[in-house]
Amino acid sequence: MPAVQLNNIKKCYGALCVLDGINLSVEPRDVVAVIGQSGSGKSTMLRCINGLEQIQGGSIDIVGHRIEPGTHSLRSLRKEVGMVFQSYNLFPHLNVAENIMLAPRVVKNVPKQEAWETAQMVLKQVGLADKVGAYPDELSGGQQQRVAIARSLAMKPKVMLFDEVTSALDPQLTGEVLKTIAELAAAGMTMILVTHEMGFARQVANRTVFMYKGQIWEEGRSEDLFAAPKTPELRSFIAPNLK
Amino acid sequence: MPAVQLNNIKKCYGALCVLDGINLSVEPRDVVAVIGQSGSGKSTMLRCINGLEQIQGGSIDIVGHRIEPGTHSLRSLRKEVGMVFQSYNLFPHLNVAENIMLAPRVVKNVPKQEAWETAQMVLKQVGLADKVGAYPDELSGGQQQRVAIARSLAMKPKVMLFDEVTSALDPQLTGEVLKTIAELAAAGMTMILVTHEMGFARQVANRTVFMYKGQIWEEGRSEDLFAAPKTPELRSFIAPNLK
Amino acid sequence: MAYQMHFGPVLDRAPEFVDGTINTILLSGQGIVIGLAIGLAVAIIRVEGPRWLDQIAVAYIEIIRNTPLLVQVFLFFFGLPYIGLRLSADTSAIIAISFNLGAYSAEIFRAGFLAIPKSQIEAGLALGLTRLQTIRYVVIVPALKVVFPALTGQLTLTLLGSSVVCAISANELTLAASKVESLTFRSLETFLVAGAIYVTLTFVFRFTYWLISLWLFHRKDPARFQIAGALPHGQERVEA
Amino acid sequence: MIQSFGFSSLPILLHGALWTLILSASTFVAAGIFSLIFALLRVLGPRPVRLLIAGYIELVQATPLLILLFLAYYGLSFLGYYFPPLAAAVISLTLYATAFLADIWRGCIEAIPKQQWEAADALAMSTPQKLRYVILPQAFRISLGPTVGFLVQIVKNTSVTALISFVELTRAGQLLNNMTFQPFEVFLTVAAMYFIICYPLSYYSEYLQGGKRARSST
Amino acid sequence: AGTVMAQSISDIDGKGKITIGVLTGIPPYDTVDSSGNTDGFLVDLARDVAQNLKVQLELVPVNNASRAAALESGRVDMLIAHMTATPERAKLFLMTNPYGAYDMRFVAKKSMALTKIDDLANKRVSVPKGSTQDVAVSNLGVEGLEVVRFDDDALAMQALISGQVDATAAVATVADDVIRKRNLADLEVKTEVPLFTLYWSMAVRKDATQLHQWLNNFIYYEEVSGRLGALHEKWVGVPIPGGKLPTF
Ligand SMILES: Nc1ncnc2c1ncn2[C@@H]1O[C@H](COP(=O)(O)OP(=O)(O)OP(=O)(O)O)[C@@H](O)[C@H]1O
Ligand SMILES: Nc1ncnc2c1ncn2[C@@H]1O[C@H](COP(=O)(O)OP(=O)(O)OP(=O)(O)O)[C@@H](O)[C@H]1O
Ligand SMILES: [Mg+2]
Ligand SMILES: [Mg+2]
């Protein structure tokens, strides 16, 4: 059974449909890279998958939950789907440990001791065990982003969604974060990641999806897709990245 | 007689002396570029020259006025010394013409008609004759900076001071502004300009001053200075710019 | 100056002033606690609530903010009995003060909420928090930090504004002062003393707000946090 | 004599409302003049003057208007100065409003970036010229919204002059209540009248501030 | 502004004006016209004072809480403000012979038994702040009686009408007027427990002995000439209670 299955979903703002019949199936342990021009609907698709946006048509099956137009109670779903944003969105008034422990404590009622141990574990996973007491504004962008990943991991999600998590970072910091994600991939996490880093998509993702004007224009195994793009749109999209 | 003469000036904040015995002599029609690392005291020197900062020692002779520690009434001096800032500092509530006409009208009591003609002339000089009625926030950064230059010119200054007037601009807009300054230089204006644009300093300034830790570390004809820096500090400062 | 000050007879009435001061503290203290609760609830309604509820909230806020507290006090005390709700002067005063502060603080809280980026709220939701949990754990503290100066300014106005409830004989400092005045006839001295007490109270309240802000916004020392947090993991530290 | 509350009572309230307006307007004008001076001195004056004004602002903001009014009204009499109630009311309200308005305006003046002062300096302008042509026009725009908002506070605060038997809207309401013993009707009408005066001001204030936000975000 | 404190008749003559503080807002003794001006018994008396002194009149409305300050501070030259000459007040001001009186009575629900003072035990009684009722009721010494103070007589009465207190200490004539006109059928003036008859004096500052003497004389003349009774009838509709006014 696929971990995530999008069945012909539609998402419209008024007359403008920014997702126009998307079908996608993601198997457990798949790492799917989503690429495409700005405005092609990548973020919107991700946001629909964990219910930050309502869909207008179709349905989404995800780790045993079903989202349809009008579905409202998404909390149980979100417990199992992590999401990391471009702008980190750490909570500035909480330190690293508190940021990480918050959701397990209040959403899952995990006892404090256990939440604390999980926090240390996930921090070690992202290589920041020593920053447990720091506040977000005391960290570099790359460190903040890794804490955000750790925060998601602490909920022990079955699927993780990443939305251009490195585009606000300079090249060096980008490296740190991509390394963390690659390790997660190696550990078998199911992931969908929107990215502008073609090289990374190619190396880490086993599948790549190219979006164009609200549709999935082309998709396939990453090697194949980058080596032999079929559509002229994809070809012109990846051209500058390849030279 | 030099247009500007700094005699061993000192400027201290508490124990920290950010200008530590500066001697400099600028002849009429000289164009002096001031270069140096961030924090070396370039802006401070400029600000002392037109009295925005009080000096603690030494004296400044400028177009017939003398500034010493404790000198207060600097208005007559400032009528003859123009200054342009990195952040343009146009008056946002006045349009271009009003920005330019304000000081001539209220400081020099120039009749309205004459001020208006001067405004048109200086605007033509900076290539913005068509923007006379625009408000600052309707202009690009480069245009704003050129209006700021025009505003200074309208006071018919004998000396002009420029403090990194292009560092907030992107390369294209920088070009516009530098062209304006080069034209002023060609027309014989006495100028001191702090700049990070080494190429520009080299081409437009006949003399260049290198500041280092609050002192004039090295100075001379621009060609000589850039071609054969004597001190290791200057050498390492201009090295990356030359390759 | 023809007039001779005599503070003696006024200061002999110190117990009355002490009583009045305590009552003023209790009155405005309760008003502040209830008022802030109302304000928070109304602000949440304004940001999150359905449209019709939002409109009621707006009407409430505008009515309160555009009429004098004194008139509101009169209405609560003399008006409510006409619809069968009889409240004591002190209760009416607390309610009037609470509703008054509620309207002002609602707008302040709302400004704070709007100052928090939408992405913070989405981050909370994406972690599986409910909207209310998101507000509780993610939004309130940073929002409060943004508006804390405005809020404490309003609380000072509430403390001082509580003086008008003496008009309905609610027990507080100004009423005590009137009583002393009518017994001693030393009006100027009485009101100078009352004024001095109010000024002192204001500074005491402000100091309290400052302490609260320390408690709310001051960061725990990371080093201390690590030690405290790591305590159950003694062996780990030894190992490291 | 005891009467009933009805349309015949309205003139009393309207007359009171008129006085509320006169009182508010006079207070605003007087406080405006002092506040401008105080705000400027608070920013530009010599240190002792700045401290003095800061002290005044702190002290007055920490005292209830009611007490202040009483002290000003009778305190001045004790010192041998007798003013008619309107003048006394305006004086006390001005004392109070100045402490807040001067603070608001100081904030607006300080909100103008230091570079604007320097640019004007570099153009050889004198301090009065800088204020007149560069700083105050900009500060004025920022201050418009908060100032109109504070006007609402002034209107409402005039109600405490009822204590010195100045017959403005609230006192008129009290007197009418004494004659009719129908407090609910009387005070509801009074509240409505305040609302009619204040709401347009609040609305305008919000509009001014909202309008500004919209502009600066583009 | 800035006039000297008038202490003697010649001071007042010199000024050409006398400033009198009168209590306002107590129907039926006075009424307010649509411009907020007060007219009534006390105002008429003040007019007579000015007329007899042959000077202009300046009226200053005062309330119970502010009247002492108004006189003491020099804001007014004298008070005609329903002030009762208690020994304590007499230490601070010179009080004239009484110019009028009212019967002070408790007003309460018909259902409330009030035949002796002790029936007020554990009851809440409203009074105007700083008034003689305030002093009198506060000094009754009844166990558990709570005195609730309001800005003026009308608010004190209002508190009873809206049920906020069990009783109020009020002027009998005023209370009757209110009960009749407002149809407050469940209230009544409790006649079994006379609180007291209060006589009102005018007040001047302590050192204004000449003015004080003149006012005593004025009051005597107004009474014997029938003017005083006529004015009271005009506003209150009944003669001054208590017959011949006392002197001291
Ligand atoms: N709230 C909204 N109302 C109207 N249109 C919207 C809204 N949110 C997004 N859109 C539109 O939806 C389209 C897809 O946006 P989306 O953010 O998903 O693009 P993207 O592929 O993530 O782009 P980028 O690479 O710039 O992040 C865009 O055209 C955008 O303008
Ligand atoms: N008001 C002040 N108080 C204390 N130190 C100051 C003050 N203003 C400037 N300085 C210090 O004076 C030194 C010189 O500053 P200045 O702005 O002149 O440097 P600069 O050469 O113009 O640098 P940049 O290229 O960054 O503009 C710096 O070390 C700065 O920190
Ligand atoms: Mg996106
Ligand atoms: Mg600089």
Coordinates of C-alpha atoms in Angstrom, one line a residue, chain B residues 20 25 32 50 54 59 63 72 77 86 93 114 119 157 159 169 171 178 180-181 204 213 221 239:
Chain B
D20 CA 44.0 59.8 15.7
S25 CA 45.4 68.9 2.4
V32 CA 40.2 62.8 -3.3
N50 CA 31.3 69.6 7.8
Q54 CA 32.8 67.7 17.1
S59 CA 41.8 72.1 13.5
V63 CA 37.0 77.3 2.3
H72 CA 29.6 75.5 17.2
L77 CA 30.4 76.7 6.6
Q86 CA 24.8 56.5 1.7
H93 CA 7.2 64.6 2.4
E114 CA 15.5 81.7 -9.1
A119 CA 16.5 73.3 -9.4
P157 CA 28.9 74.4 -2.7
V159 CA 33.4 71.5 -1.8
L169 CA 22.7 50.4 -4.8
P171 CA 25.5 47.5 -9.9
L178 CA 29.1 57.3 -10.6
T180 CA 27.1 61.8 -12.4
I181 CA 30.0 62.2 -10.0
V204 CA 38.1 59.6 -11.3
K213 CA 42.7 52.3 12.3
R221 CA 48.3 60.2 -6.7
A239 CA 44.5 42.8 -3.5

